[in-house]
Amino acid sequence: MVVPGWVWALTIAAIVGLLAFDFFFHVRKAHVPTLKEAAIWSALYVGIAVLFGIGVLIFGGVDPGGEYFAGYITEKALSVDNLFVFLIIISSFRVPREDQQKVLLFGIVFSLIARTGFIFLGAALINTFAWVFYAFGLILLITAGNMLAPNNSDSETADNFIIRLARKLFHTTEHYDGDKLFTTVDGKRAMTPMLLVMVAIGGTDILFALDSIPAIFGLTQNVYIVFTATAFSLLGLRQLYFLIDGLLDRLIYLSYGLAAILAFIGVKLILHALHENNVPFINDGEPVTVVEVSTGLSLSVIIGVLVVTVVASLFSKRGTAQTAIANARRHARAYLDSEYTSSAEERERIFKALLRERDQILALGPKYRQLVRDEDALIELLDRAAAKHDEAVDRGEAEPFTSKGLTAP
């Protein structure tokens, strides 16, 4: 599918326009998006991506259209997995709820720029060196293996080397000043955590690009399709974060599904490399007769694996328990943090969610209660949140609820 320059120009202008619209009409004014707002705009961005794919089917043909949808679905799934890391970074830096949208939008823009660079670099390498398909295939197989490795609890931090270095070299403050990157403390100019969290997200975006770009090149080598599928998968990611906030921990099998998809694409890349082989030490530099995976089969496998893993996660009792425990700990910390939000409505929403999660934890049987790491600390955390809410009720700043701690019957 040959794409003329004016189509490229219109596409890039449309994507930049959507990002600008997102900033000026939704993100510029700090606020906490409602569930309805997040749902409407998430559906709108998915609808735009689907309509674009239909356009590719009509004007480009069945094969390019199938490649676009396979790439879009894969990149979207990887983007959802990336939200787990964004959640860890945002929680680690205690980003105020009202300002989380700006942090996420920055991450999306930076990710789009970084991935665009990797896309053109990858295309140049593929056109110059046929062995790159072998390299991309191995990268995806290694990534799939890493996804299956157990996570270490120490990994749940955004305090990486770059952040520690920044704290040592520059005067930093522990407190936010709205969405400002710099502020003045005791007459001295200092960096706010807002700049540090953006650095952390920008660094992780580069790592994400190293995984996602080889994956989509395994589905199509058309640079226009790679670019648009990647861009549309990132657009709407901010709204999706607030839409599924609290459900991310529920997708306990998503990493297994993504590992299977990346391994499948990795094998497909290696088969393609063998089919186009010109590496001297493999079959004397001659192509190897192998079965190549069609676009239709790729799309079917990707959709099938995602449906199975998501449905299995949603119906998993372990997933329900793990979600309640993780969210209770996160919501209790947020409620106790006086800087987390200035919205009384948002604080009430957090506390109501905390009560629901407390009830879910109390209803856990012995098998799933064991998932609570450091249970005494969680009990103390929830009791502190309950006590703080009772104080707010006494001052007339909150509605009364049954706010017993985790040990309630």
CSV table of C-alpha atoms in Angstrom, one decimal:
chain,number,residue,atom,x,y,z
A,1,MET,CA,0.0,0.0,0.0
A,2,VAL,CA,1.6,3.2,-1.2
A,3,VAL,CA,0.7,6.3,0.8
A,4,PRO,CA,1.2,9.7,-0.8
A,5,GLY,CA,2.8,12.6,1.1
A,6,TRP,CA,-0.4,14.6,1.5
A,7,VAL,CA,-2.1,11.7,3.3
A,8,TRP,CA,0.9,11.5,5.7
A,9,ALA,CA,0.6,15.3,6.3
A,10,LEU,CA,-3.2,15.1,6.9
A,11,THR,CA,-2.7,12.1,9.3
A,12,ILE,CA,0.0,13.8,11.3
A,13,ALA,CA,-2.0,17.1,11.5
A,14,ALA,CA,-5.1,15.1,12.7
A,15,ILE,CA,-3.2,13.4,15.4
A,16,VAL,CA,-1.5,16.6,16.6
A,17,GLY,CA,-5.0,18.3,16.5
A,18,LEU,CA,-6.5,15.6,18.7
A,19,LEU,CA,-3.6,15.9,21.2
A,20,ALA,CA,-4.0,19.8,21.2
A,21,PHE,CA,-7.8,19.4,21.7
A,22,ASP,CA,-7.2,17.0,24.6
A,23,PHE,CA,-4.9,19.5,26.3
A,24,PHE,CA,-6.8,22.7,25.8
A,25,PHE,CA,-10.3,21.4,26.4
A,26,HIS,CA,-9.7,18.7,29.1
A,27,VAL,CA,-6.3,18.8,30.7
A,28,ARG,CA,-5.3,22.4,30.8
A,29,LYS,CA,-7.7,23.1,33.7
A,30,ALA,CA,-6.8,20.7,36.5
A,31,HIS,CA,-9.7,18.5,37.5
A,32,VAL,CA,-10.6,14.9,38.3
A,33,PRO,CA,-12.5,13.4,35.3
A,34,THR,CA,-15.7,11.6,36.2
A,35,LEU,CA,-16.4,8.0,35.2
A,36,LYS,CA,-18.9,9.3,32.6
A,37,GLU,CA,-16.4,11.7,31.1
A,38,ALA,CA,-13.7,9.0,30.9
A,39,ALA,CA,-16.1,6.5,29.3
A,40,ILE,CA,-17.4,8.8,26.7
A,41,TRP,CA,-14.0,10.0,25.5
A,42,SER,CA,-12.5,6.5,25.7
A,43,ALA,CA,-15.3,5.2,23.4
A,44,LEU,CA,-14.8,8.2,21.1
A,45,TYR,CA,-11.1,7.6,20.6
A,46,VAL,CA,-11.7,3.9,20.0
A,47,GLY,CA,-14.4,4.8,17.5
A,48,ILE,CA,-12.0,7.1,15.7
A,49,ALA,CA,-9.4,4.3,15.5
A,50,VAL,CA,-12.0,1.8,14.2
A,51,LEU,CA,-13.3,4.2,11.6
A,52,PHE,CA,-9.7,4.9,10.4
A,53,GLY,CA,-9.2,1.1,10.1
A,54,ILE,CA,-12.4,0.8,8.0
A,55,GLY,CA,-10.9,3.5,5.8
A,56,VAL,CA,-7.7,1.5,5.4
A,57,LEU,CA,-9.8,-1.6,4.5
A,58,ILE,CA,-11.8,0.4,1.9
A,59,PHE,CA,-8.9,2.4,0.3
A,60,GLY,CA,-6.0,0.1,1.0
A,61,GLY,CA,-7.4,-3.4,0.8
A,62,VAL,CA,-8.1,-6.4,3.0
A,63,ASP,CA,-4.5,-7.2,3.9
A,64,PRO,CA,-3.5,-3.7,4.9
A,65,GLY,CA,-6.7,-3.4,6.9
A,66,GLY,CA,-6.1,-6.6,8.7
A,67,GLU,CA,-2.6,-5.6,9.4
A,68,TYR,CA,-3.8,-2.3,10.9
A,69,PHE,CA,-6.3,-3.9,13.2
A,70,ALA,CA,-3.9,-6.6,14.3
A,71,GLY,CA,-1.3,-3.9,15.1
A,72,TYR,CA,-3.8,-1.6,16.8
A,73,ILE,CA,-5.2,-4.3,19.0
A,74,THR,CA,-1.7,-5.5,20.0
A,75,GLU,CA,-0.4,-2.0,20.7
A,76,LYS,CA,-3.6,-1.2,22.7
A,77,ALA,CA,-3.1,-4.3,24.8
A,78,LEU,CA,0.5,-3.4,25.4
A,79,SER,CA,-0.6,0.2,26.3
A,80,VAL,CA,-3.0,-1.2,28.9
A,81,ASP,CA,-0.1,-3.2,30.4
A,82,ASN,CA,2.0,0.0,30.4
A,83,LEU,CA,-0.7,1.6,32.6
A,84,PHE,CA,0.3,-0.7,35.4
A,85,VAL,CA,3.7,1.0,35.5
A,86,PHE,CA,2.2,4.4,35.1
A,87,LEU,CA,0.0,3.6,38.2
A,88,ILE,CA,3.1,2.6,40.2
A,89,ILE,CA,5.0,5.8,39.2
A,90,ILE,CA,2.0,8.1,39.9
A,91,SER,CA,1.4,6.4,43.3
A,92,SER,CA,5.1,6.5,44.1
A,93,PHE,CA,5.4,10.2,43.5
A,94,ARG,CA,2.0,10.9,45.2
A,95,VAL,CA,0.8,12.9,42.2
A,96,PRO,CA,-2.3,14.9,43.1
A,97,ARG,CA,-5.4,13.5,41.5
A,98,GLU,CA,-6.3,16.7,39.7
A,99,ASP,CA,-2.8,16.8,38.0
A,100,GLN,CA,-2.6,13.2,37.0
A,101,GLN,CA,-4.2,14.0,33.6
A,102,LYS,CA,-1.3,16.3,32.6
A,103,VAL,CA,1.3,13.7,33.7
A,104,LEU,CA,-0.4,11.1,31.6
A,105,LEU,CA,-0.8,13.4,28.6
A,106,PHE,CA,2.9,14.2,28.7
A,107,GLY,CA,3.6,10.5,28.8
A,108,ILE,CA,1.5,9.9,25.8
A,109,VAL,CA,3.1,12.7,23.8
A,110,PHE,CA,6.6,11.6,24.8
A,111,SER,CA,5.8,8.0,24.0
A,112,LEU,CA,4.4,9.0,20.5
A,113,ILE,CA,7.6,11.0,19.7
A,114,ALA,CA,9.9,8.2,21.0
A,115,ARG,CA,8.0,5.5,19.1
A,116,THR,CA,7.9,7.5,15.9
A,117,GLY,CA,11.7,7.7,16.1
A,118,PHE,CA,12.0,4.0,16.7
A,119,ILE,CA,9.5,3.3,13.8
A,120,PHE,CA,11.6,5.1,11.2
A,121,LEU,CA,14.8,3.6,12.7
A,122,GLY,CA,13.3,0.1,12.6
A,123,ALA,CA,12.1,0.6,9.0
A,124,ALA,CA,15.6,1.8,7.9
A,125,LEU,CA,17.2,-1.2,9.5
A,126,ILE,CA,14.8,-3.6,7.9
A,127,ASN,CA,15.3,-2.1,4.5
A,128,THR,CA,19.1,-2.3,4.9
A,129,PHE,CA,19.7,-5.5,6.9
A,130,ALA,CA,17.5,-8.6,6.5
A,131,TRP,CA,18.9,-10.1,9.7
A,132,VAL,CA,17.0,-7.5,11.7
A,133,PHE,CA,14.0,-9.8,11.6
A,134,TYR,CA,16.0,-12.4,13.5
A,135,ALA,CA,16.9,-9.7,16.1
A,136,PHE,CA,13.3,-8.4,16.5
A,137,GLY,CA,12.1,-12.0,16.9
A,138,LEU,CA,14.6,-12.8,19.6
A,139,ILE,CA,13.8,-9.5,21.4
A,140,LEU,CA,10.1,-10.5,21.5
A,141,LEU,CA,10.9,-14.0,22.7
A,142,ILE,CA,13.1,-12.6,25.5
A,143,THR,CA,10.4,-10.0,26.4
A,144,ALA,CA,7.8,-12.8,26.6
A,145,GLY,CA,10.0,-14.8,28.9
A,146,ASN,CA,10.6,-11.7,31.2
A,147,MET,CA,6.8,-11.2,31.4
A,148,LEU,CA,6.4,-14.7,32.8
A,149,ALA,CA,9.1,-14.1,35.5
A,150,PRO,CA,7.7,-13.4,39.0
A,151,ASN,CA,7.7,-9.8,40.0
A,152,ASN,CA,9.8,-8.7,42.9
A,153,SER,CA,8.0,-6.5,45.4
A,154,ASP,CA,10.9,-4.1,45.3
A,155,SER,CA,10.1,-3.3,41.7
A,156,GLU,CA,7.1,-1.3,42.7
A,157,THR,CA,9.0,2.0,42.8
A,158,ALA,CA,9.8,4.8,40.5
A,159,ASP,CA,13.0,5.8,42.3
A,160,ASN,CA,15.3,4.8,39.5
A,161,PHE,CA,18.9,5.9,38.9
A,162,ILE,CA,18.0,9.0,36.9
A,163,ILE,CA,15.6,10.2,39.6
A,164,ARG,CA,18.2,9.6,42.4
A,165,LEU,CA,20.8,11.5,40.3
A,166,ALA,CA,18.4,14.4,39.7
A,167,ARG,CA,17.8,14.7,43.5
A,168,LYS,CA,21.5,14.8,44.2
A,169,LEU,CA,22.4,17.3,41.5
A,170,PHE,CA,19.4,19.7,41.8
A,171,HIS,CA,17.6,21.3,44.7
A,172,THR,CA,14.2,19.5,44.9
A,173,THR,CA,11.1,19.9,47.0
A,174,GLU,CA,8.9,17.1,48.3
A,175,HIS,CA,5.7,19.1,47.7
A,176,TYR,CA,3.9,20.0,44.6
A,177,ASP,CA,3.1,23.6,43.5
A,178,GLY,CA,0.1,22.9,41.3
A,179,ASP,CA,1.4,21.6,37.9
A,180,LYS,CA,4.6,23.8,38.0
A,181,LEU,CA,7.9,22.1,37.2
A,182,PHE,CA,9.9,24.6,39.3
A,183,THR,CA,9.0,26.5,42.4
A,184,THR,CA,10.7,28.8,45.0
A,185,VAL,CA,11.5,27.5,48.5
A,186,ASP,CA,13.1,29.8,51.0
A,187,GLY,CA,14.1,32.1,48.2
A,188,LYS,CA,15.8,29.3,46.2
A,189,ARG,CA,14.6,27.9,42.9
A,190,ALA,CA,13.8,24.2,43.3
A,191,MET,CA,12.4,21.4,41.1
A,192,THR,CA,9.0,20.0,42.0
A,193,PRO,CA,8.1,16.3,42.0
A,194,MET,CA,6.1,17.1,38.9
A,195,LEU,CA,9.3,17.3,36.8
A,196,LEU,CA,10.7,14.2,38.4
A,197,VAL,CA,7.6,12.1,37.6
A,198,MET,CA,7.7,13.3,34.0
A,199,VAL,CA,11.3,12.2,33.8
A,200,ALA,CA,10.4,8.8,35.2
A,201,ILE,CA,7.5,8.3,32.8
A,202,GLY,CA,9.6,9.5,29.9
A,203,GLY,CA,12.3,7.0,30.7
A,204,THR,CA,9.8,4.1,31.0
A,205,ASP,CA,8.2,5.1,27.7
A,206,ILE,CA,11.5,4.5,25.9
A,207,LEU,CA,11.7,1.0,27.4
A,208,PHE,CA,8.1,0.3,26.3
A,209,ALA,CA,9.0,1.4,22.8
A,210,LEU,CA,11.8,-1.2,22.6
A,211,ASP,CA,9.2,-3.9,23.1
A,212,SER,CA,6.2,-2.6,21.2
A,213,ILE,CA,7.9,-1.5,17.9
A,214,PRO,CA,9.4,-5.0,17.2
A,215,ALA,CA,6.0,-6.4,17.9
A,216,ILE,CA,4.1,-4.4,15.4
A,217,PHE,CA,6.8,-4.8,12.8
A,218,GLY,CA,6.2,-8.5,13.2
A,219,LEU,CA,2.6,-7.9,11.9
A,220,THR,CA,3.3,-5.4,9.1
A,221,GLN,CA,6.3,-3.7,7.5
A,222,ASN,CA,4.2,-0.8,6.1
A,223,VAL,CA,5.5,2.2,8.0
A,224,TYR,CA,2.3,4.2,7.6
A,225,ILE,CA,0.3,1.3,9.2
A,226,VAL,CA,2.8,0.9,11.9
A,227,PHE,CA,2.7,4.6,12.7
A,228,THR,CA,-1.0,5.0,12.7
A,229,ALA,CA,-1.8,1.8,14.6
A,230,THR,CA,0.8,2.9,17.3
A,231,ALA,CA,-0.5,6.5,17.4
A,232,PHE,CA,-4.2,5.6,17.7
A,233,SER,CA,-3.4,3.0,20.4
A,234,LEU,CA,-1.9,5.8,22.5
A,235,LEU,CA,-4.7,8.3,21.9
A,236,GLY,CA,-7.3,7.9,24.5
A,237,LEU,CA,-4.9,6.2,26.9
A,238,ARG,CA,-5.3,9.0,29.4
A,239,GLN,CA,-9.1,8.6,29.5
A,240,LEU,CA,-8.7,4.8,29.7
A,241,TYR,CA,-6.5,5.2,32.8
A,242,PHE,CA,-9.3,6.9,34.7
A,243,LEU,CA,-12.0,4.5,33.3
A,244,ILE,CA,-10.3,1.3,34.4
A,245,ASP,CA,-8.6,2.8,37.5
A,246,GLY,CA,-9.1,0.3,40.2
A,247,LEU,CA,-9.5,-2.6,37.8
A,248,LEU,CA,-5.9,-2.8,36.6
A,249,ASP,CA,-4.9,-5.2,39.4
A,250,ARG,CA,-7.9,-7.4,38.4
A,251,LEU,CA,-6.3,-8.3,35.1
A,252,ILE,CA,-4.0,-10.8,36.7
A,253,TYR,CA,-3.6,-13.0,33.6
A,254,LEU,CA,-3.0,-10.1,31.1
A,255,SER,CA,0.8,-10.5,31.3
A,256,TYR,CA,0.4,-14.2,30.4
A,257,GLY,CA,-1.7,-13.3,27.4
A,258,LEU,CA,0.7,-10.6,26.3
A,259,ALA,CA,3.6,-13.0,26.7
A,260,ALA,CA,1.9,-15.5,24.5
A,261,ILE,CA,1.1,-12.9,21.9
A,262,LEU,CA,4.7,-11.5,21.9
A,263,ALA,CA,6.1,-15.0,21.7
A,264,PHE,CA,3.7,-15.8,18.7
A,265,ILE,CA,4.8,-12.7,16.9
A,266,GLY,CA,8.5,-13.4,17.7
A,267,VAL,CA,8.1,-16.9,16.1
A,268,LYS,CA,6.4,-15.3,13.1
A,269,LEU,CA,9.2,-12.8,12.7
A,270,ILE,CA,11.8,-15.6,12.8
A,271,LEU,CA,9.9,-17.7,10.2
A,272,HIS,CA,9.7,-14.6,8.0
A,273,ALA,CA,13.4,-14.1,8.4
A,274,LEU,CA,14.1,-17.7,7.4
A,275,HIS,CA,11.8,-17.2,4.4
A,276,GLU,CA,13.8,-14.1,3.3
A,277,ASN,CA,17.1,-15.4,4.7
A,278,ASN,CA,20.4,-14.1,3.3
A,279,VAL,CA,22.5,-14.6,6.4
A,280,PRO,CA,25.6,-16.6,5.3
A,281,PHE,CA,25.8,-19.0,8.2
A,282,ILE,CA,22.1,-20.0,7.9
A,283,ASN,CA,21.4,-22.4,5.0
A,284,ASP,CA,24.5,-21.0,3.2
A,285,GLY,CA,22.7,-17.7,2.8
A,286,GLU,CA,19.8,-19.2,0.9
A,287,PRO,CA,16.1,-18.7,1.8
A,288,VAL,CA,14.6,-21.5,3.9
A,289,THR,CA,11.3,-23.1,3.0
A,290,VAL,CA,9.0,-22.5,6.0
A,291,VAL,CA,5.4,-21.9,6.7
A,292,GLU,CA,4.6,-18.2,7.0
A,293,VAL,CA,1.8,-17.0,9.3
A,294,SER,CA,-1.0,-15.0,7.5
A,295,THR,CA,-2.4,-11.7,8.7
A,296,GLY,CA,-5.8,-13.4,9.3
A,297,LEU,CA,-4.3,-16.0,11.5
A,298,SER,CA,-2.3,-13.4,13.4
A,299,LEU,CA,-5.4,-11.3,14.0
A,300,SER,CA,-7.4,-14.4,15.2
A,301,VAL,CA,-4.7,-15.5,17.6
A,302,ILE,CA,-4.3,-12.0,19.1
A,303,ILE,CA,-8.0,-11.5,19.7
A,304,GLY,CA,-8.5,-15.0,20.9
A,305,VAL,CA,-5.7,-14.8,23.5
A,306,LEU,CA,-6.8,-11.4,24.8
A,307,VAL,CA,-10.4,-12.5,25.1
A,308,VAL,CA,-9.5,-15.7,27.0
A,309,THR,CA,-7.0,-13.9,29.4
A,310,VAL,CA,-9.3,-10.9,30.1
A,311,VAL,CA,-12.4,-13.1,30.8
A,312,ALA,CA,-10.3,-15.5,32.9
A,313,SER,CA,-9.0,-12.5,34.9
A,314,LEU,CA,-12.5,-11.0,35.5
A,315,PHE,CA,-13.9,-14.3,36.7
A,316,SER,CA,-11.0,-15.2,38.9
A,317,LYS,CA,-11.6,-15.2,42.6
A,318,ARG,CA,-7.9,-14.6,43.1
A,319,GLY,CA,-8.1,-11.6,40.9
A,320,THR,CA,-11.0,-10.2,42.9
A,321,ALA,CA,-9.1,-10.6,46.1
A,322,GLN,CA,-5.9,-9.2,44.8
A,323,THR,CA,-7.7,-6.2,43.4
A,324,ALA,CA,-9.5,-5.5,46.7
A,325,ILE,CA,-6.3,-5.7,48.7
A,326,ALA,CA,-4.2,-3.5,46.3
A,327,ASN,CA,-6.9,-0.9,45.9
A,328,ALA,CA,-7.7,-0.8,49.7
A,329,ARG,CA,-4.0,-0.1,50.4
A,330,ARG,CA,-3.7,2.5,47.6
A,331,HIS,CA,-7.0,4.3,48.5
A,332,ALA,CA,-6.2,4.4,52.2
A,333,ARG,CA,-2.8,6.0,51.5
A,334,ALA,CA,-4.5,8.5,49.1
A,335,TYR,CA,-7.2,9.4,51.7
A,336,LEU,CA,-4.5,10.0,54.4
A,337,ASP,CA,-2.5,12.2,52.1
A,338,SER,CA,-3.8,15.7,52.6
A,339,GLU,CA,-2.1,16.8,49.3
A,340,TYR,CA,-3.6,14.1,47.2
A,341,THR,CA,-6.7,16.1,46.2
A,342,SER,CA,-8.4,19.3,47.2
A,343,SER,CA,-11.8,18.0,46.0
A,344,ALA,CA,-14.2,17.0,48.8
A,345,GLU,CA,-16.2,15.0,46.3
A,346,GLU,CA,-13.1,13.1,45.2
A,347,ARG,CA,-12.2,12.4,48.9
A,348,GLU,CA,-15.7,11.0,49.5
A,349,ARG,CA,-15.4,8.8,46.4
A,350,ILE,CA,-12.1,7.4,47.7
A,351,PHE,CA,-13.5,6.6,51.1
A,352,LYS,CA,-16.6,4.9,49.6
A,353,ALA,CA,-14.4,2.8,47.5
A,354,LEU,CA,-12.3,2.0,50.5
A,355,LEU,CA,-15.3,0.8,52.4
A,356,ARG,CA,-16.3,-1.5,49.5
A,357,GLU,CA,-12.8,-2.9,49.4
A,358,ARG,CA,-12.8,-3.4,53.2
A,359,ASP,CA,-16.0,-5.4,52.9
A,360,GLN,CA,-14.5,-7.5,50.1
A,361,ILE,CA,-11.4,-8.2,52.2
A,362,LEU,CA,-13.5,-9.2,55.2
A,363,ALA,CA,-15.4,-11.6,53.0
A,364,LEU,CA,-12.3,-13.4,51.8
A,365,GLY,CA,-11.8,-17.0,52.9
A,366,PRO,CA,-8.6,-18.2,54.5
A,367,LYS,CA,-7.1,-19.2,51.1
A,368,TYR,CA,-7.4,-15.7,49.7
A,369,ARG,CA,-6.8,-13.8,53.0
A,370,GLN,CA,-3.2,-15.1,52.8
A,371,LEU,CA,-2.7,-12.8,49.8
A,372,VAL,CA,-2.6,-9.8,52.2
A,373,ARG,CA,1.1,-9.2,52.7
A,374,ASP,CA,1.8,-7.6,56.1
A,375,GLU,CA,-1.8,-7.8,57.2
A,376,ASP,CA,-1.2,-5.9,60.5
A,377,ALA,CA,0.1,-2.9,58.6
A,378,LEU,CA,-2.9,-2.9,56.3
A,379,ILE,CA,-5.3,-3.1,59.3
A,380,GLU,CA,-3.5,-0.1,60.9
A,381,LEU,CA,-3.6,1.8,57.6
A,382,LEU,CA,-7.4,1.3,57.1
A,383,ASP,CA,-8.1,2.1,60.8
A,384,ARG,CA,-6.2,5.4,60.4
A,385,ALA,CA,-8.2,6.3,57.3
A,386,ALA,CA,-11.4,5.5,59.2
A,387,ALA,CA,-10.4,7.6,62.1
A,388,LYS,CA,-9.5,10.5,59.8
A,389,HIS,CA,-12.9,10.2,58.1
A,390,ASP,CA,-14.7,10.2,61.5
A,391,GLU,CA,-12.8,13.5,62.3
A,392,ALA,CA,-14.0,15.0,59.0
A,393,VAL,CA,-17.6,13.9,59.9
A,394,ASP,CA,-17.4,15.6,63.3
A,395,ARG,CA,-16.3,18.8,61.6
A,396,GLY,CA,-19.2,18.5,59.1
A,397,GLU,CA,-16.8,18.1,56.2
A,398,ALA,CA,-17.9,14.6,55.2
A,399,GLU,CA,-20.9,12.3,55.1
A,400,PRO,CA,-21.2,9.7,57.9
A,401,PHE,CA,-20.5,6.1,56.8
A,402,THR,CA,-19.9,2.9,58.7
A,403,SER,CA,-16.2,3.3,59.0
A,404,LYS,CA,-14.9,0.4,61.0
A,405,GLY,CA,-11.5,-1.0,60.4
A,406,LEU,CA,-10.4,-4.2,58.7
A,407,THR,CA,-11.0,-6.2,61.9
A,408,ALA,CA,-14.8,-5.4,61.8
A,409,PRO,CA,-17.1,-8.5,61.8
